[in-house]
CSV table of C-alpha atoms in Angstrom, one decimal:
chain,number,residue,atom,x,y,z
A,1,MET,CA,65.4,70.1,-78.7
A,2,GLU,CA,62.8,67.6,-79.8
A,3,LYS,CA,59.3,67.6,-78.3
A,4,ARG,CA,57.5,64.3,-78.4
A,5,GLU,CA,53.8,63.7,-77.5
A,6,ILE,CA,53.1,60.1,-76.8
A,7,ALA,CA,49.5,58.9,-76.6
A,8,LEU,CA,48.5,56.6,-73.8
A,9,PRO,CA,47.0,53.3,-75.0
A,10,ARG,CA,43.5,52.3,-73.8
A,11,SER,CA,42.1,55.9,-74.1
A,12,ILE,CA,38.3,56.4,-73.9
A,13,PRO,CA,36.8,56.7,-77.4
A,14,GLY,CA,36.8,60.2,-78.6
A,15,THR,CA,39.5,61.3,-76.2
A,16,GLU,CA,43.3,61.2,-76.2
A,17,THR,CA,45.7,61.5,-73.3
A,18,THR,CA,49.4,62.3,-74.1
A,19,VAL,CA,52.6,62.4,-72.2
A,20,THR,CA,54.9,65.2,-73.4
A,21,ALA,CA,58.7,64.6,-73.3
A,22,PHE,CA,61.5,67.0,-74.2
A,23,PHE,CA,64.8,65.5,-75.6
A,24,TYR,CA,68.0,67.4,-75.5
A,25,GLY,CA,71.5,66.4,-76.7
A,26,PRO,CA,72.7,63.8,-79.2
A,27,GLN,CA,70.3,60.9,-79.7
A,28,GLN,CA,73.2,58.4,-79.9
A,29,ALA,CA,75.1,59.9,-76.9
A,30,PRO,CA,77.0,57.4,-74.7
A,31,ARG,CA,74.8,58.3,-71.7
A,32,LYS,CA,71.1,58.9,-71.1
A,33,VAL,CA,69.6,61.0,-68.4
A,34,TYR,CA,65.8,60.8,-67.6
A,35,ILE,CA,64.1,63.3,-65.3
A,36,GLN,CA,60.4,63.3,-64.7
A,37,ALA,CA,58.2,65.4,-62.3
A,38,SER,CA,54.7,65.2,-60.8
A,39,LEU,CA,54.1,61.5,-61.0
A,40,HIS,CA,51.8,62.4,-58.1
A,41,ALA,CA,50.1,65.0,-60.2
A,42,ASP,CA,49.2,67.4,-57.3
A,43,GLU,CA,52.9,67.6,-56.4
A,44,LEU,CA,54.1,70.5,-58.5
A,45,PRO,CA,57.4,71.9,-57.3
A,46,GLY,CA,59.3,69.4,-59.4
A,47,ALA,CA,57.3,70.4,-62.5
A,48,LEU,CA,58.2,74.0,-62.0
A,49,ALA,CA,61.8,73.1,-61.5
A,50,ALA,CA,61.6,71.0,-64.7
A,51,TRP,CA,60.3,74.1,-66.6
A,52,HIS,CA,63.3,76.1,-65.5
A,53,LEU,CA,65.6,73.2,-66.3
A,54,CYS,CA,64.2,72.8,-69.8
A,55,GLN,CA,64.9,76.5,-70.6
A,56,ARG,CA,68.5,76.2,-69.4
A,57,LEU,CA,69.0,73.0,-71.3
A,58,GLN,CA,67.7,74.6,-74.4
A,59,THR,CA,70.4,77.3,-74.1
A,60,LEU,CA,73.1,74.8,-73.4
A,61,GLU,CA,72.1,72.7,-76.4
A,62,GLU,CA,72.3,75.8,-78.6
A,63,GLN,CA,75.8,76.2,-77.4
A,64,GLY,CA,76.7,72.6,-78.1
A,65,ALA,CA,77.1,71.9,-74.4
A,66,VAL,CA,74.8,69.0,-73.9
A,67,ARG,CA,76.8,65.8,-74.1
A,68,ALA,CA,74.3,63.2,-72.9
A,69,GLN,CA,70.8,62.5,-74.2
A,70,ILE,CA,68.7,64.2,-71.6
A,71,VAL,CA,64.9,63.5,-71.5
A,72,VAL,CA,62.7,65.7,-69.3
A,73,VAL,CA,59.0,65.0,-68.7
A,74,PRO,CA,57.8,68.0,-66.6
A,75,LEU,CA,54.2,66.7,-66.2
A,76,CYS,CA,54.5,63.0,-66.4
A,77,ASN,CA,51.0,62.2,-65.1
A,78,PRO,CA,48.3,63.7,-67.3
A,79,VAL,CA,45.8,61.2,-65.9
A,80,GLY,CA,46.2,62.6,-62.4
A,81,LEU,CA,46.3,66.2,-63.5
A,82,ARG,CA,42.6,66.1,-64.5
A,83,GLN,CA,41.4,64.5,-61.3
A,84,THR,CA,39.5,67.1,-59.3
A,85,THR,CA,36.9,66.4,-56.6
A,86,LEU,CA,34.9,69.2,-55.1
A,87,TYR,CA,37.5,71.8,-56.2
A,88,ASP,CA,40.3,69.7,-54.6
A,89,HIS,CA,43.0,68.2,-56.8
A,90,GLN,CA,43.5,64.5,-56.2
A,91,GLY,CA,46.8,63.5,-57.8
A,92,ARG,CA,48.3,60.8,-55.6
A,93,PHE,CA,45.8,58.0,-56.3
A,94,ASP,CA,43.9,57.0,-59.5
A,95,LEU,CA,40.3,57.7,-58.7
A,96,ALA,CA,39.1,54.8,-60.9
A,97,THR,CA,41.1,52.1,-59.1
A,98,GLY,CA,42.6,53.6,-56.0
A,99,GLN,CA,46.1,52.7,-57.2
A,100,ASN,CA,49.0,55.0,-56.1
A,101,PHE,CA,50.5,56.3,-59.3
A,102,ASN,CA,54.0,55.7,-57.8
A,103,ARG,CA,53.4,52.0,-57.2
A,104,LEU,CA,54.4,49.8,-60.1
A,105,ARG,CA,53.2,46.5,-58.6
A,106,THR,CA,51.3,45.2,-61.6
A,107,ILE,CA,53.7,45.6,-64.4
A,108,GLY,CA,56.0,42.7,-63.5
A,109,LEU,CA,59.0,44.3,-65.2
A,110,TYR,CA,61.7,42.3,-63.5
A,111,ASP,CA,59.9,39.0,-63.7
A,112,LYS,CA,59.5,39.4,-67.5
A,113,LEU,CA,63.1,40.4,-67.8
A,114,LEU,CA,64.4,37.5,-65.7
A,115,ALA,CA,62.3,35.0,-67.6
A,116,TYR,CA,63.8,36.1,-70.9
A,117,LEU,CA,67.4,36.1,-69.7
A,118,LYS,CA,67.0,32.6,-68.1
A,119,SER,CA,65.7,31.3,-71.5
A,120,GLN,CA,68.8,32.7,-73.1
A,121,PRO,CA,71.7,31.7,-70.7
A,122,GLN,CA,74.3,32.7,-73.3
A,123,ALA,CA,73.1,36.3,-73.3
A,124,LEU,CA,75.2,37.4,-70.4
A,125,GLY,CA,79.0,36.9,-70.1
A,126,GLN,CA,82.1,38.5,-68.7
A,127,ASP,CA,81.9,41.8,-70.6
A,128,ALA,CA,79.9,44.2,-68.4
A,129,GLN,CA,79.4,46.8,-71.1
A,130,ALA,CA,78.0,44.2,-73.5
A,131,ASN,CA,75.8,42.9,-70.7
A,132,THR,CA,74.4,46.3,-70.0
A,133,ALA,CA,73.6,46.8,-73.7
A,134,ALA,CA,72.0,43.4,-73.9
A,135,ILE,CA,69.9,43.9,-70.8
A,136,ARG,CA,68.7,47.3,-72.0
A,137,ALA,CA,67.7,45.8,-75.3
A,138,VAL,CA,65.6,43.2,-73.6
A,139,LEU,CA,64.1,45.9,-71.3
A,140,ARG,CA,63.0,47.9,-74.3
A,141,GLU,CA,61.4,44.8,-75.8
A,142,VAL,CA,59.6,43.8,-72.6
A,143,VAL,CA,58.2,47.3,-72.2
A,144,ALA,CA,57.1,47.5,-75.8
A,145,ALA,CA,55.4,44.1,-75.6
A,146,TYR,CA,53.5,44.9,-72.4
A,147,GLN,CA,49.7,45.0,-72.7
A,148,PRO,CA,48.3,47.4,-70.1
A,149,GLN,CA,44.9,46.6,-68.6
A,150,THR,CA,44.3,49.8,-66.9
A,151,THR,CA,44.9,53.5,-67.5
A,152,VAL,CA,47.5,53.6,-64.8
A,153,GLU,CA,49.4,50.6,-66.4
A,154,ALA,CA,49.2,52.4,-69.7
A,155,LEU,CA,50.8,55.5,-68.1
A,156,HIS,CA,53.5,53.4,-66.5
A,157,SER,CA,54.3,51.6,-69.8
A,158,VAL,CA,54.8,55.0,-71.6
A,159,LEU,CA,57.1,56.3,-68.8
A,160,LEU,CA,59.1,53.1,-68.6
A,161,GLY,CA,59.5,53.2,-72.4
A,162,LEU,CA,61.2,56.6,-72.0
A,163,SER,CA,63.3,55.7,-69.0
A,164,ALA,CA,64.2,51.9,-68.8
A,165,ASP,CA,67.5,52.3,-70.7
A,166,ALA,CA,68.7,55.5,-68.8
A,167,ASP,CA,71.9,55.7,-66.9
A,168,LEU,CA,70.4,58.2,-64.5
A,169,VAL,CA,66.8,58.5,-63.4
A,170,LEU,CA,65.5,61.4,-61.2
A,171,ASP,CA,61.9,61.2,-60.1
A,172,LEU,CA,60.9,64.6,-58.7
A,173,HIS,CA,58.3,64.6,-56.0
A,174,CYS,CA,57.4,66.7,-52.9
A,175,ASP,CA,55.5,66.1,-49.6
A,176,GLN,CA,52.9,68.2,-47.9
A,177,HIS,CA,55.2,70.4,-45.7
A,178,ALA,CA,58.8,69.2,-46.0
A,179,THR,CA,62.5,69.8,-46.3
A,180,VAL,CA,64.4,68.5,-49.4
A,181,HIS,CA,65.0,64.8,-49.0
A,182,PHE,CA,66.0,61.7,-50.9
A,183,TYR,CA,65.2,58.1,-51.3
A,184,THR,CA,67.7,55.8,-53.0
A,185,LEU,CA,69.6,52.5,-52.8
A,186,PRO,CA,72.6,52.4,-50.5
A,187,GLN,CA,74.7,51.3,-53.5
A,188,HIS,CA,73.8,54.5,-55.3
A,189,TRP,CA,74.3,57.0,-52.5
A,190,PRO,CA,78.0,57.7,-53.4
A,191,ALA,CA,77.0,58.6,-56.9
A,192,LEU,CA,74.1,60.8,-55.8
A,193,GLN,CA,75.7,62.5,-52.8
A,194,PRO,CA,76.9,65.4,-55.0
A,195,LEU,CA,73.3,66.1,-56.0
A,196,ALA,CA,72.2,66.1,-52.4
A,197,CYS,CA,74.9,68.6,-51.6
A,198,TRP,CA,73.9,71.0,-54.4
A,199,LEU,CA,70.2,70.7,-53.6
A,200,GLY,CA,70.8,71.2,-49.9
A,201,SER,CA,69.0,68.0,-49.0
A,202,ARG,CA,68.5,67.6,-45.3
A,203,CYS,CA,67.5,64.0,-45.1
A,204,GLN,CA,68.8,61.0,-47.1
A,205,ILE,CA,66.9,57.7,-46.7
A,206,LEU,CA,68.5,54.5,-48.0
A,207,SER,CA,67.1,51.0,-48.6
A,208,GLU,CA,67.6,48.2,-51.1
A,209,SER,CA,63.9,47.6,-51.1
A,210,SER,CA,61.1,49.8,-49.6
A,211,GLY,CA,58.5,47.2,-50.5
A,212,ALA,CA,56.7,50.0,-52.4
A,213,GLN,CA,57.9,49.3,-55.9
A,214,SER,CA,58.2,53.0,-56.6
A,215,PHE,CA,59.2,54.2,-60.0
A,216,ASP,CA,62.9,54.8,-59.3
A,217,GLU,CA,63.3,51.7,-57.3
A,218,VAL,CA,61.8,49.4,-59.9
A,219,LEU,CA,64.4,50.7,-62.4
A,220,ALA,CA,67.4,50.8,-60.1
A,221,SER,CA,66.9,47.6,-58.1
A,222,LEU,CA,66.6,45.3,-61.1
A,223,TRP,CA,70.3,45.6,-61.8
A,224,LEU,CA,71.1,44.7,-58.2
A,225,ARG,CA,68.7,41.7,-58.5
A,226,LEU,CA,70.3,40.6,-61.7
A,227,GLN,CA,73.8,40.6,-60.1
A,228,ARG,CA,72.4,38.2,-57.5
A,229,ASP,CA,70.5,36.0,-60.0
A,230,PHE,CA,73.4,35.8,-62.4
A,231,PRO,CA,76.5,35.7,-60.2
A,232,GLN,CA,78.6,34.2,-63.0
A,233,ALA,CA,78.1,37.3,-65.2
A,234,LYS,CA,79.6,40.7,-64.8
A,235,ILE,CA,76.7,43.1,-64.4
A,236,ASP,CA,77.1,46.8,-63.5
A,237,LEU,CA,74.5,48.8,-61.5
A,238,ALA,CA,73.8,50.5,-64.8
A,239,CYS,CA,70.9,52.7,-63.7
A,240,VAL,CA,71.4,55.2,-60.8
A,241,ALA,CA,68.0,56.3,-59.7
A,242,ALA,CA,66.4,58.3,-56.8
A,243,THR,CA,63.2,59.8,-55.7
A,244,VAL,CA,64.0,63.5,-54.9
A,245,GLU,CA,61.4,65.3,-52.7
A,246,LEU,CA,61.5,69.0,-53.4
A,247,ARG,CA,60.1,70.4,-50.1
A,248,GLY,CA,56.3,70.8,-49.7
A,249,GLU,CA,53.4,71.2,-52.0
A,250,ARG,CA,53.1,74.9,-51.5
A,251,ASP,CA,56.8,75.7,-52.0
A,252,LEU,CA,56.1,77.0,-55.5
A,253,SER,CA,58.3,80.0,-56.4
A,254,HIS,CA,60.6,80.8,-59.3
A,255,GLU,CA,63.4,81.4,-56.8
A,256,LEU,CA,63.2,77.9,-55.4
A,257,ALA,CA,62.5,76.2,-58.7
A,258,GLY,CA,65.4,78.0,-60.3
A,259,GLN,CA,67.7,77.0,-57.5
A,260,ASP,CA,66.7,73.4,-57.9
A,261,ALA,CA,67.2,73.5,-61.7
A,262,ASP,CA,70.6,75.0,-61.2
A,263,ALA,CA,71.5,72.3,-58.6
A,264,ILE,CA,70.5,69.6,-61.1
A,265,LEU,CA,72.6,71.2,-63.8
A,266,GLN,CA,75.6,71.5,-61.5
A,267,TYR,CA,75.3,67.8,-60.9
A,268,LEU,CA,75.0,67.0,-64.6
A,269,HIS,CA,78.1,69.1,-65.2
A,270,HIS,CA,79.8,67.1,-62.4
A,271,LEU,CA,78.9,63.9,-64.3
A,272,GLY,CA,80.0,65.3,-67.6
A,273,ASP,CA,76.5,65.2,-69.1
A,274,VAL,CA,76.5,69.0,-69.7
A,275,ALA,CA,79.3,71.5,-69.9
A,276,LEU,CA,78.5,74.6,-68.0
A,277,PRO,CA,80.4,77.8,-68.8
A,278,ALA,CA,83.0,78.7,-66.2
A,279,ASP,CA,81.1,81.6,-64.8
A,280,ALA,CA,78.1,79.3,-64.1
A,281,GLN,CA,80.0,76.6,-62.3
A,282,ARG,CA,79.7,76.5,-58.5
A,283,PRO,CA,81.7,74.6,-55.9
A,284,MET,CA,80.0,71.7,-54.3
A,285,PRO,CA,78.5,72.6,-50.9
A,286,ALA,CA,79.1,70.4,-47.9
A,287,LEU,CA,76.6,67.6,-47.2
A,288,LEU,CA,74.2,68.7,-44.6
A,289,THR,CA,73.3,65.4,-43.1
A,290,GLU,CA,74.5,61.8,-43.4
A,291,PRO,CA,72.1,59.2,-44.7
A,292,HIS,CA,69.6,57.3,-42.5
A,293,PRO,CA,68.3,53.8,-43.1
A,294,LEU,CA,64.7,53.4,-44.3
A,295,SER,CA,64.2,51.0,-41.4
A,296,GLY,CA,64.5,54.1,-39.1
A,297,LEU,CA,61.6,55.9,-40.7
A,298,VAL,CA,58.6,56.4,-38.4
A,299,TYR,CA,55.1,57.6,-39.3
A,300,VAL,CA,53.4,59.4,-36.4
A,301,PRO,CA,49.7,58.7,-36.5
A,302,ALA,CA,46.9,60.7,-35.0
A,303,PRO,CA,45.9,59.1,-31.7
A,304,ALA,CA,42.3,60.5,-31.9
A,305,ALA,CA,40.0,62.6,-34.0
A,306,GLY,CA,40.1,66.3,-33.5
A,307,ILE,CA,41.8,69.6,-34.3
A,308,VAL,CA,45.5,69.3,-34.6
A,309,VAL,CA,47.8,71.8,-33.0
A,310,TYR,CA,51.4,71.2,-34.2
A,311,HIS,CA,54.4,71.8,-31.9
A,312,ALA,CA,57.1,70.5,-34.3
A,313,GLN,CA,57.7,71.5,-37.9
A,314,ALA,CA,59.5,70.0,-40.9
A,315,GLY,CA,63.2,70.6,-40.3
A,316,ASP,CA,63.1,70.0,-36.5
A,317,TRP,CA,65.3,67.5,-34.7
A,318,VAL,CA,63.2,65.9,-31.9
A,319,GLU,CA,64.0,63.7,-29.0
A,320,THR,CA,62.1,60.6,-27.8
A,321,GLY,CA,59.1,61.7,-25.7
A,322,GLN,CA,59.1,65.3,-27.0
A,323,LEU,CA,55.7,66.9,-27.6
A,324,LEU,CA,55.0,66.9,-31.3
A,325,ALA,CA,51.3,67.9,-31.5
A,326,GLU,CA,48.1,68.0,-29.6
A,327,VAL,CA,44.7,66.8,-30.8
A,328,VAL,CA,41.9,68.8,-29.5
A,329,ASP,CA,38.3,67.6,-29.3
A,330,PRO,CA,36.3,70.8,-28.6
A,331,LEU,CA,33.7,68.7,-26.9
A,332,GLN,CA,36.1,67.3,-24.3
A,333,PRO,CA,38.0,69.2,-21.5
A,334,GLU,CA,41.5,67.8,-22.3
A,335,ALA,CA,43.7,67.7,-25.4
A,336,VAL,CA,45.4,64.4,-26.4
A,337,PRO,CA,49.2,64.9,-26.6
A,338,VAL,CA,51.3,63.3,-29.3
A,339,HIS,CA,54.8,62.5,-28.2
A,340,SER,CA,57.7,61.5,-30.4
A,341,PRO,CA,58.3,57.7,-30.4
A,342,VAL,CA,62.0,58.2,-31.4
A,343,SER,CA,64.8,60.7,-31.6
A,344,GLY,CA,65.2,61.8,-35.2
A,345,PHE,CA,64.7,64.4,-37.9
A,346,VAL,CA,61.2,65.6,-38.8
A,347,PHE,CA,61.4,65.8,-42.6
A,348,ALA,CA,57.7,66.0,-43.4
A,349,VAL,CA,54.6,67.2,-41.7
A,350,GLY,CA,51.0,66.5,-42.9
A,351,ASP,CA,48.4,69.0,-44.0
A,352,VAL,CA,45.8,67.7,-41.6
A,353,CYS,CA,43.8,70.3,-39.7
A,354,PHE,CA,41.1,68.0,-38.3
A,355,ALA,CA,42.6,64.6,-37.8
A,356,HIS,CA,40.9,61.3,-38.3
A,357,PRO,CA,42.3,58.2,-36.7
A,358,GLU,CA,43.8,57.0,-40.0
A,359,ASN,CA,45.7,60.2,-40.6
A,360,LYS,CA,49.5,60.5,-40.2
A,361,LEU,CA,50.6,63.8,-38.7
A,362,MET,CA,54.4,63.7,-39.5
A,363,THR,CA,57.2,61.6,-40.6
A,364,ILE,CA,60.5,61.2,-38.7
A,365,SER,CA,63.8,59.7,-39.9
A,366,SER,CA,65.9,58.1,-37.2
A,367,PRO,CA,69.5,57.3,-37.7
A,368,GLN,CA,68.9,54.0,-35.9
A,369,ASP,CA,67.8,50.8,-37.5
A,370,LEU,CA,64.4,50.3,-35.8
A,371,GLY,CA,63.4,47.3,-37.9
A,372,HIS,CA,60.7,49.3,-39.7
A,373,VAL,CA,60.0,48.2,-43.2
A,374,GLY,CA,58.3,49.9,-46.1
A,375,LEU,CA,56.8,53.2,-47.2
A,376,SER,CA,53.2,54.3,-46.9
A,377,PRO,CA,50.7,53.0,-49.6
């Protein structure tokens, strides 16, 4: 195992902020796996799972059983980790700029990559493996040359430097109160379905573009876009990536984190990236639910301000018109009911006790294409 501490550029004089990454397996291995946790720094179940994963990878490495280069960053957002306001950890948005840490809208990775490749039309040909190597080399150059203007951009540049040339990227998140669920490209679902099976994921949400420019999507979708921008060349979808939501913020236990670490290792064994001993191998469980389109995702907003009484919880299937919650204004005689606008699976419920009109109360995934586009900011 190699431990690397990478300093963020643009630090305040007299201070230093570092991202710590752990490297397992051969540096020149034919495959690279990148796993990061807590990009939203107050979402910690993934970090605890990564801690368990690192210990197991260390043992496997000592046994010579790690075949890929595996990079794990258990706490990938040290900037957000230190943001506390009135005793409350604020890890989703950068307090200096308001930017969501999982929105890479300013780095322009694909535009820079595309500009270089169009200036070198001979760079891509009919050898898909050679094209993958050439594109990854350019990606490394683009990330290395990037000049961040904000602390968030500096963080993104470091994380992309660790992950841009990976074959597999798993970005571990969680919601407030939630079941295990996935976001990925439709083209990547067949490759990721075994992981969903081992994790017991109850909701899989697929889209080629969420409009959010999330970390995993920026890395995965660029290969799809290159296929379309260079139809004359043979280009593989060389980076399989997903956002994996490990339940809710308070689902922090060694039991759950150990289960998640084991599920990831079963998947890596399935891919051939590690070799688990025979007594540690488990058969793949059945898939719990088929994927839904992102266009079927519905946020349920609070219709008024007041105390929220929830009638549906994460993991419930609800029907159109079903009572989901009530909002109670203690100064008024009647509660305001909240009914489900669709039939679907409630995979996340908010942590709101006293709702304001801008709050969302829960998120529902419908199997139907409802024409909805995009994730929340």
